[in-house]
CSV table of C-alpha atoms and ligand atoms in Angstrom, one decimal:
chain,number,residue,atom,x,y,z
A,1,UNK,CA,-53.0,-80.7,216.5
A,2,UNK,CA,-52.3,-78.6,219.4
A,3,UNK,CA,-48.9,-78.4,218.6
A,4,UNK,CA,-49.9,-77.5,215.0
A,5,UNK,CA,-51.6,-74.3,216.4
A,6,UNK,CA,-49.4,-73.4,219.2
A,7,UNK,CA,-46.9,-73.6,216.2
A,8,UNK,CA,-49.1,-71.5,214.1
A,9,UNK,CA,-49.5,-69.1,216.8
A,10,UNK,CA,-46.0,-68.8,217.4
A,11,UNK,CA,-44.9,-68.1,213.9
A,12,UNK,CA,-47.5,-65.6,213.4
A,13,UNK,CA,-46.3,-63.5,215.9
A,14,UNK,CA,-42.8,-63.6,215.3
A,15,UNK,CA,-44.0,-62.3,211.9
A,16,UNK,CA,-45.8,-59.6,213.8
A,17,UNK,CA,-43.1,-58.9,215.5
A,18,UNK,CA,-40.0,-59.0,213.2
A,19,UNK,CA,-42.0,-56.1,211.1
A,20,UNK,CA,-42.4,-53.9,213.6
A,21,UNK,CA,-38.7,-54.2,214.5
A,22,UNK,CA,-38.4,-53.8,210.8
A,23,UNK,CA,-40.1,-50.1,211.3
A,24,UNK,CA,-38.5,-49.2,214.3
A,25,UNK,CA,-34.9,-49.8,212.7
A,26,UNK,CA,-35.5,-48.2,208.9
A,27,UNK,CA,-32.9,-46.2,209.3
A,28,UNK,CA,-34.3,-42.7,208.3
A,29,UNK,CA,-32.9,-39.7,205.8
A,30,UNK,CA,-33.7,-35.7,205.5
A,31,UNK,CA,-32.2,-34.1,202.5
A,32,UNK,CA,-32.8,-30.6,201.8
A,33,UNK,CA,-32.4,-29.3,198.1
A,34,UNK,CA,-33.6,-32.6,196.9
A,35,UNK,CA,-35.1,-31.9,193.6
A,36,UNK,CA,-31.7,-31.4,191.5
A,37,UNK,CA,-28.0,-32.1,191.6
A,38,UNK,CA,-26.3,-33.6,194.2
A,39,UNK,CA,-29.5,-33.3,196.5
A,40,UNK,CA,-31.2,-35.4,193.9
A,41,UNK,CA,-28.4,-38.3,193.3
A,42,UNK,CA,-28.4,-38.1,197.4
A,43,UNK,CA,-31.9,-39.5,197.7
A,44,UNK,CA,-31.5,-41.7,194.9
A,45,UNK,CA,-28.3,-43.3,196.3
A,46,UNK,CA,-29.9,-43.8,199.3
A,47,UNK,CA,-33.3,-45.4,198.1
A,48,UNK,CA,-30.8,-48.4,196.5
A,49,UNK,CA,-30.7,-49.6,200.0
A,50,UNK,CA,-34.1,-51.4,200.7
A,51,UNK,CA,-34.2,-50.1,204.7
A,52,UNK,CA,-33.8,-46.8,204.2
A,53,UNK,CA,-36.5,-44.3,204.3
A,54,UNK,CA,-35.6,-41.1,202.4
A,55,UNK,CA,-37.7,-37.6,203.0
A,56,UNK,CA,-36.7,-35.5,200.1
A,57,UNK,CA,-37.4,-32.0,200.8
A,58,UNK,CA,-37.2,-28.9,197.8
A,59,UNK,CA,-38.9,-25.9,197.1
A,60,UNK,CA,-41.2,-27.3,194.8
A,61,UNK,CA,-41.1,-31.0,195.0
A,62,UNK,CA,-44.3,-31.1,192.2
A,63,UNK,CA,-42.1,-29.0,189.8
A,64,UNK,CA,-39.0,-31.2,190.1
A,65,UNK,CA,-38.5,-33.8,186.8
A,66,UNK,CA,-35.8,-35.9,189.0
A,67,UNK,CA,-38.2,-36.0,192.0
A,68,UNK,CA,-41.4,-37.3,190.1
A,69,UNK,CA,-39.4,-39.9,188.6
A,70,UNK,CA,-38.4,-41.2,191.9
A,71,UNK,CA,-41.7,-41.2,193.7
A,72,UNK,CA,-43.1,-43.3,190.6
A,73,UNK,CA,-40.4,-45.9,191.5
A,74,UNK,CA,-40.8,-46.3,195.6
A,75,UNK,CA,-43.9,-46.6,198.1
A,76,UNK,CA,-44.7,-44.0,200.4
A,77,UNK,CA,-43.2,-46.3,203.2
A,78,UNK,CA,-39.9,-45.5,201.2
A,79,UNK,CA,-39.8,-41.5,199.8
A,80,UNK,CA,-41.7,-38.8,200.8
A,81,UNK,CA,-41.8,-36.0,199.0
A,82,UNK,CA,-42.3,-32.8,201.3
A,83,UNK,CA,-41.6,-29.0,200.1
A,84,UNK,CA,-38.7,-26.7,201.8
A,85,UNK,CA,-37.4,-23.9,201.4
A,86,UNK,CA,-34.5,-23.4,203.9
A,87,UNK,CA,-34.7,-19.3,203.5
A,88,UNK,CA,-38.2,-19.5,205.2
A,89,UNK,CA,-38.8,-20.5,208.8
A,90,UNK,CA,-42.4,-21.0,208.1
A,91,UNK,CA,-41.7,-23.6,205.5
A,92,UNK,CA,-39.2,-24.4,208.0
A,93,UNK,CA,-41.7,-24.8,210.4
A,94,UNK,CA,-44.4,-26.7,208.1
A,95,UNK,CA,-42.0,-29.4,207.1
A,96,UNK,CA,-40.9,-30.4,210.6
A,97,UNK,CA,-44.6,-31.2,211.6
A,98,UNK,CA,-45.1,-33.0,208.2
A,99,UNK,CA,-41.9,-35.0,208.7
A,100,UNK,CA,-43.1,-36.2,211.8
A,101,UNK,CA,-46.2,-37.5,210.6
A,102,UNK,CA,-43.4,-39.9,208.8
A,103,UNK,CA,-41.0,-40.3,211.6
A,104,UNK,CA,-42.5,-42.3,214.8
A,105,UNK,CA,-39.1,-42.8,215.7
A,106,UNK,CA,-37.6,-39.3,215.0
A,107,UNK,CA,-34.9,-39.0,212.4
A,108,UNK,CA,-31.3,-40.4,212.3
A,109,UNK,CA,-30.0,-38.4,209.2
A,110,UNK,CA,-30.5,-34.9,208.9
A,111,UNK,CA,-28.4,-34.2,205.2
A,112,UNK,CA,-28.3,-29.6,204.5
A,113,UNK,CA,-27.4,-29.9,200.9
A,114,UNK,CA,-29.2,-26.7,199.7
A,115,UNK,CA,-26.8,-24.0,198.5
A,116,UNK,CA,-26.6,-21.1,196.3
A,117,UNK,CA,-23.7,-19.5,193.9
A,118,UNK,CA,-23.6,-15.7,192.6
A,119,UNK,CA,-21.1,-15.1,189.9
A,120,UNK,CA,-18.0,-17.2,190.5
A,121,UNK,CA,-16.1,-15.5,188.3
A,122,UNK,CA,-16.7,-11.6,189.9
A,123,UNK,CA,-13.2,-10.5,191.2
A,124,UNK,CA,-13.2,-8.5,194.3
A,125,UNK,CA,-12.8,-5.4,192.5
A,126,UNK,CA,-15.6,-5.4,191.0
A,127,UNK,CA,-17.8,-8.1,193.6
A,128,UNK,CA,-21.3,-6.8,193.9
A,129,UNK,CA,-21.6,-6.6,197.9
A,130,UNK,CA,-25.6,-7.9,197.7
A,131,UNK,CA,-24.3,-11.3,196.3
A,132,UNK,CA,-21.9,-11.3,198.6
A,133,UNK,CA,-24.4,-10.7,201.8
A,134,UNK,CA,-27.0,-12.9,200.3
A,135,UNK,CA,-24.2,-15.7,200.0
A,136,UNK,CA,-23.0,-15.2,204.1
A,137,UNK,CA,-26.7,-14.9,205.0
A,138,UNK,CA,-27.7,-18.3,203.2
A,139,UNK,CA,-25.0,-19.8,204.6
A,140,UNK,CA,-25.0,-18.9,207.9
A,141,UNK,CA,-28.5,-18.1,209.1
A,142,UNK,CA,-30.2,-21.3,207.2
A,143,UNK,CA,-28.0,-24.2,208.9
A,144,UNK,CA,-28.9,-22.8,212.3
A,145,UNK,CA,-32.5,-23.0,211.6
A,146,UNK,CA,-32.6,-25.9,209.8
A,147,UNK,CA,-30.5,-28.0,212.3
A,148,UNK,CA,-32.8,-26.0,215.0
A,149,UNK,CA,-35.6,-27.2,213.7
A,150,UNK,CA,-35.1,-30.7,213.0
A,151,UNK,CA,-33.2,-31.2,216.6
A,152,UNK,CA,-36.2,-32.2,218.4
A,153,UNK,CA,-36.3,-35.1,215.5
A,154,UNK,CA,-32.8,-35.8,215.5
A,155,UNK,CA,-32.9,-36.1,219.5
A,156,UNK,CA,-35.7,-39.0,219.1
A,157,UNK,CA,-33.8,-40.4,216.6
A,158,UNK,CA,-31.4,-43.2,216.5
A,159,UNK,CA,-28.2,-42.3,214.5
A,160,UNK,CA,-28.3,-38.5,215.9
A,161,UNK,CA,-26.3,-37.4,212.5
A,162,UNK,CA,-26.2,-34.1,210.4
A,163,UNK,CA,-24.1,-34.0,207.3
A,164,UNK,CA,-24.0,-30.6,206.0
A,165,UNK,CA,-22.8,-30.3,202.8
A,166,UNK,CA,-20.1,-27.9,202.1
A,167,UNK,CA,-17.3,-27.1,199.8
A,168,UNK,CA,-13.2,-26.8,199.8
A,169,UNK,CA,-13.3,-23.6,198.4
A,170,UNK,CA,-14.3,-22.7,202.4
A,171,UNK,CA,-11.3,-23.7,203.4
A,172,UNK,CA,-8.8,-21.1,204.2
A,173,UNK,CA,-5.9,-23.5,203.1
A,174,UNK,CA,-7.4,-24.5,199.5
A,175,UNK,CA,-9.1,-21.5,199.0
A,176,UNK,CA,-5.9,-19.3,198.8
A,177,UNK,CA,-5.0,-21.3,196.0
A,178,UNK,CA,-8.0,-20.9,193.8
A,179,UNK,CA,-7.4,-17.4,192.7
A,180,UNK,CA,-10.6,-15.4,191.6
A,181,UNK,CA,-12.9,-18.4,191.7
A,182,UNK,CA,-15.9,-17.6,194.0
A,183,UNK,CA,-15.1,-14.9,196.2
A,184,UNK,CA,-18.3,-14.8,198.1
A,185,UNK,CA,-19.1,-18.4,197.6
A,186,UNK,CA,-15.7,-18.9,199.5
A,187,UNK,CA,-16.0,-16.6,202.2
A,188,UNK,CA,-20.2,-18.0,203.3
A,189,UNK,CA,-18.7,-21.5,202.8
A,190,UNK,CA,-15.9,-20.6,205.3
A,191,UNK,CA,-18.5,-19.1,207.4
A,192,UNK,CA,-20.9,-22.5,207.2
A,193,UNK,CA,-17.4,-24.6,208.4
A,194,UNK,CA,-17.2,-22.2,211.4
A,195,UNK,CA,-20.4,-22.7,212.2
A,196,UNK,CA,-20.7,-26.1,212.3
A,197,UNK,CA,-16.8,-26.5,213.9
A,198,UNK,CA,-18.1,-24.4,216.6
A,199,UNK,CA,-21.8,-26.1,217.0
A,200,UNK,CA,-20.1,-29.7,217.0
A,201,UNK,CA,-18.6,-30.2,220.4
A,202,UNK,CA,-22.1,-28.8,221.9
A,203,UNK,CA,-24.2,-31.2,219.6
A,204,UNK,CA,-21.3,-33.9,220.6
A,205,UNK,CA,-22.3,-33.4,224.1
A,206,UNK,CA,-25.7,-34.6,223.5
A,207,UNK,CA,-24.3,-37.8,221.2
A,208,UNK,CA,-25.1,-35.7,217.8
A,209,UNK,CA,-22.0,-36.0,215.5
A,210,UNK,CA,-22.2,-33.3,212.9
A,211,UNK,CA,-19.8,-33.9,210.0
A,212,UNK,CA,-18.7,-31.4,207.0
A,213,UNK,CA,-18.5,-32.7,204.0
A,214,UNK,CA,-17.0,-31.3,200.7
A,215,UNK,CA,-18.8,-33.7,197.6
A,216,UNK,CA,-15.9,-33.0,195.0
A,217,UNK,CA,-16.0,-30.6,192.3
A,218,UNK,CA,-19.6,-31.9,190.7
A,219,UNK,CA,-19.2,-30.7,186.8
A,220,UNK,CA,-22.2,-32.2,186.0
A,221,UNK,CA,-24.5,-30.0,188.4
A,222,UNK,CA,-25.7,-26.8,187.6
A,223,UNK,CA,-23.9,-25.1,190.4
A,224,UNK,CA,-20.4,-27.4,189.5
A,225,UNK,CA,-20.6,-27.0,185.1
A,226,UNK,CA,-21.0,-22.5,186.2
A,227,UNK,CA,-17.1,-22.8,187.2
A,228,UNK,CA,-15.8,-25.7,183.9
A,229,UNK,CA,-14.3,-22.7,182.0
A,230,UNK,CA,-12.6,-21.8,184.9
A,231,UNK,CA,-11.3,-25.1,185.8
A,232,UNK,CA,-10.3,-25.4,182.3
A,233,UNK,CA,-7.9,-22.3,182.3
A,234,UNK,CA,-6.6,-22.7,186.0
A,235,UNK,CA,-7.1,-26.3,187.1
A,236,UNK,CA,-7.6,-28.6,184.2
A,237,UNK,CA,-6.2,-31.4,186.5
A,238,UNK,CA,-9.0,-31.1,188.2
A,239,UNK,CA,-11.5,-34.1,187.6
A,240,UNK,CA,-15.0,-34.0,187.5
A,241,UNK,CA,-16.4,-36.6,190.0
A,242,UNK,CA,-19.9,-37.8,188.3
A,243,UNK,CA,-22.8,-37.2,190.6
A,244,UNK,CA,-23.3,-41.0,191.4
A,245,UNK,CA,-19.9,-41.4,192.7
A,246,UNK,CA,-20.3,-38.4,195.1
A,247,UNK,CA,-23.1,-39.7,196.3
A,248,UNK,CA,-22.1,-42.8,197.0
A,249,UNK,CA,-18.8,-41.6,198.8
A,250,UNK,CA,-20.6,-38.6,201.0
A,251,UNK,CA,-23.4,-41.7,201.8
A,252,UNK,CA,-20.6,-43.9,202.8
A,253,UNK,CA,-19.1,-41.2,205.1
A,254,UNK,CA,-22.2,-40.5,206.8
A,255,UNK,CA,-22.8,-44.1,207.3
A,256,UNK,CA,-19.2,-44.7,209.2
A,257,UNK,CA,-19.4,-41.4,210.9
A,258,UNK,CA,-19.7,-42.3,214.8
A,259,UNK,CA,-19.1,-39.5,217.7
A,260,UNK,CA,-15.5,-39.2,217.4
A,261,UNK,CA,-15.6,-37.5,214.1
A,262,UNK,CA,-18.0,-34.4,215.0
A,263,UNK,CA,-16.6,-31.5,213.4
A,264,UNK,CA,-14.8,-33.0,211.3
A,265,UNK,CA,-14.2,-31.9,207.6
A,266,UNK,CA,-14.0,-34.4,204.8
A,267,UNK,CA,-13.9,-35.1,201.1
A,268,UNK,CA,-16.3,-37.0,199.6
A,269,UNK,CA,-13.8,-39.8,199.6
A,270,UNK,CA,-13.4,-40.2,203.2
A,271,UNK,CA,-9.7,-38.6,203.3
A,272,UNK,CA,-9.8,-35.2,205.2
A,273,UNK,CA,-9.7,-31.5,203.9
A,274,UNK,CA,-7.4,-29.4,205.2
A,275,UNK,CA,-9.4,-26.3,207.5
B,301,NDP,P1,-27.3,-27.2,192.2
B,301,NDP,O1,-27.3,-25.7,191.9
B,301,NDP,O2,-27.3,-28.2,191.1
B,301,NDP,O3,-28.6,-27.5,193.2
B,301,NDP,C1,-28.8,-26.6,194.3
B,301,NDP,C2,-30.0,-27.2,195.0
B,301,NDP,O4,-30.2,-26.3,196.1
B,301,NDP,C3,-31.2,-27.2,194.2
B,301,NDP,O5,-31.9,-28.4,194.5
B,301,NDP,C4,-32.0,-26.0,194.6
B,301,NDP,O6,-33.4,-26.1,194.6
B,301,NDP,C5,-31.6,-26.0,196.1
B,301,NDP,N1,-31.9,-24.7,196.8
B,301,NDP,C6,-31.5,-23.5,196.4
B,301,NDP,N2,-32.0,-22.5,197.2
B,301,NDP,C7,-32.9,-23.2,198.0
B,301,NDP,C8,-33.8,-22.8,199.0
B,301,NDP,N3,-34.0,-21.6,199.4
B,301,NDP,N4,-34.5,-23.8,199.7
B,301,NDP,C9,-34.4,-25.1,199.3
B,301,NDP,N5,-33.6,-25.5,198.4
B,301,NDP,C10,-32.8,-24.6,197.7
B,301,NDP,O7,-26.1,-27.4,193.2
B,301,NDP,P2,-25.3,-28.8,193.5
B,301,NDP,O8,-26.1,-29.9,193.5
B,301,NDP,O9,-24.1,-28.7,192.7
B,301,NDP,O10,-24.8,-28.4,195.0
B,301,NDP,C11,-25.4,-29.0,196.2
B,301,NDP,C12,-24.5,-28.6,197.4
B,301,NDP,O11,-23.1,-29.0,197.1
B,301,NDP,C13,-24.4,-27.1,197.6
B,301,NDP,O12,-24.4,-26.8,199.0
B,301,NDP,C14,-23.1,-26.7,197.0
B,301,NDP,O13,-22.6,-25.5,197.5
B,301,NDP,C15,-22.3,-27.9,197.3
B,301,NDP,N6,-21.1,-28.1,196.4
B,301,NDP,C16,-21.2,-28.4,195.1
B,301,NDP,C17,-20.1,-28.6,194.3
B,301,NDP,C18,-20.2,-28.9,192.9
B,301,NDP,O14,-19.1,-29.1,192.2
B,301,NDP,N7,-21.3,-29.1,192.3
B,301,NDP,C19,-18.7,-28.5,194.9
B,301,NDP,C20,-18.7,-28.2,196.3
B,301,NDP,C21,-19.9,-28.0,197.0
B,301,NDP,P3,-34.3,-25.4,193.4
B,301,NDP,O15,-34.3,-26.4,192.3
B,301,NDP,O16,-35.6,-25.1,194.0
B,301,NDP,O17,-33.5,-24.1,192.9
């Protein structure tokens, strides 16, 4: 009967012990823009694997259909739903100490999705030069805080990646062969790939990889359907990738992304963009 408990003993705190190595390990997700689009089909991708623990940051996380939907379908252990909006350092601020409160063991996955369009169809004849500033500022000043922010967490955290989310009308190459389609939107996303190129090699140096990625041209979006006539009349070999299977490729880039590809630009299917 001593054996019985010692047994007993022994089991129970191997159970003890295999969940906390559970917690320690759940690999751990930020997204920001979470509460439509591809932000949305990000977290949802993510929560089909059972480890993962997904934040889901947007403006207005109550206000968001997609996000409610979600957070009736997984614990708090799971999804949390916290509000961001990446034009605000105070709400920049705010969400880092609420994320905490969720990540004992920092974050591995910091994912900026958030982005903005003006008219993609303005030529630059005719360009209004506010959309045009608003689209370099977004671009430019809300990576740096929002990867300045969350560094602390990444540091403590295990995988030590940022996606950013991007697009290939950024690149110099592709973008000179999409004639008036999203002047400004082009020149910020150009910006955001400089930035990050540039911030890589630094955030290598401290084992951070931080990977650009380009999630296809997303019809389906809000952002992606704003350019369909377009594609249409100038590109109609150009396929619409369905949100779930840009998800699932940027997820699976992210996943394989180790050190060696920090600042590295690719497609949502894991081939490379041309800079
Ligand atoms: P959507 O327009 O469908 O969604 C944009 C998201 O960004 C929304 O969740 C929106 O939130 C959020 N957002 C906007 N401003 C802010 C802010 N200040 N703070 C927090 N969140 C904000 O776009 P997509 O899902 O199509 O695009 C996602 C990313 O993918 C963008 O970076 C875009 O540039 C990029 N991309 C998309 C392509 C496509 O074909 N769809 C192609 C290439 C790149 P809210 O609901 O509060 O407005």
């Amino acid at each position: 009967s001593n054996n019985t408990a010692a047994d007993h003993n022994f089991s129970f705190t191997a159970r003890l012990e295999t969940q906390n190595t559970l917690s320690i390990t759940m690999p751990s997700f930020l997204i920001t823009g979470s509460s439509r689009g591809l932000g949305l089909a990000f977290a949802t991708e993510l929560l089909k694997t059972p480890a993962n623990k997904v934040i889901a940051t947007a403006r207005n996380t109550a206000g968001s259909a997609g996000l409610q939907a979600l957070a009736t379908k997984y614990t708090k252990n799971r999804l949390v739903l916290i509000d961001l909006d990446v034009t605000n350092p105070t709400s920049i601020k705010n969400a880092v100490v609420e994320a905490e409160k969720h990540l004992p063991d920092g974050l591995d996955n910091l994912i900026s999705n958030a982005g903005i369009a003006t008219d993609p169809l303005a030529s630059f004849d005719n360009l209004d030069l506010d959309d045009l500033k608003k689209e370099v500022e977004f671009n430019t000043t809300t990576p740096i805080n929002i990867i300045r922010g969350f560094l602390p967490l990444i540091r403590k955290g295990n995988a030590k990646k940022i996606l950013v989310v991007t697009s290939q009308l950024g690149s110099i190459e592709i973008g000179f062969h999409m004639v008036n389609l999203s002047n400004a939107y082009s020149v910020a996303k150009a910006a955001l790939n400089m930035l990050i190129r540039k911030w890589s090699p630094v955030l290598k140096s401290e084992g951070i990889t931080a990977v650009l990625i380009h999630p296809g041209w997303v019809g389906d979006t809000d952002m992606g359907s704003s350019i369909a006539d377009w594609v249409a009349q100038n590109a109609p070999d150009l396929r619409s990738v369905p949100e779930e299977e840009s998800a699932e490729g940027c997820m699976k880039v992210l996943g394989k992304a180790t050190l060696e590809d920090a600042g590295l630009f690719y497609n949502f299917d894991g081939t490379k963009i041309p800079w």
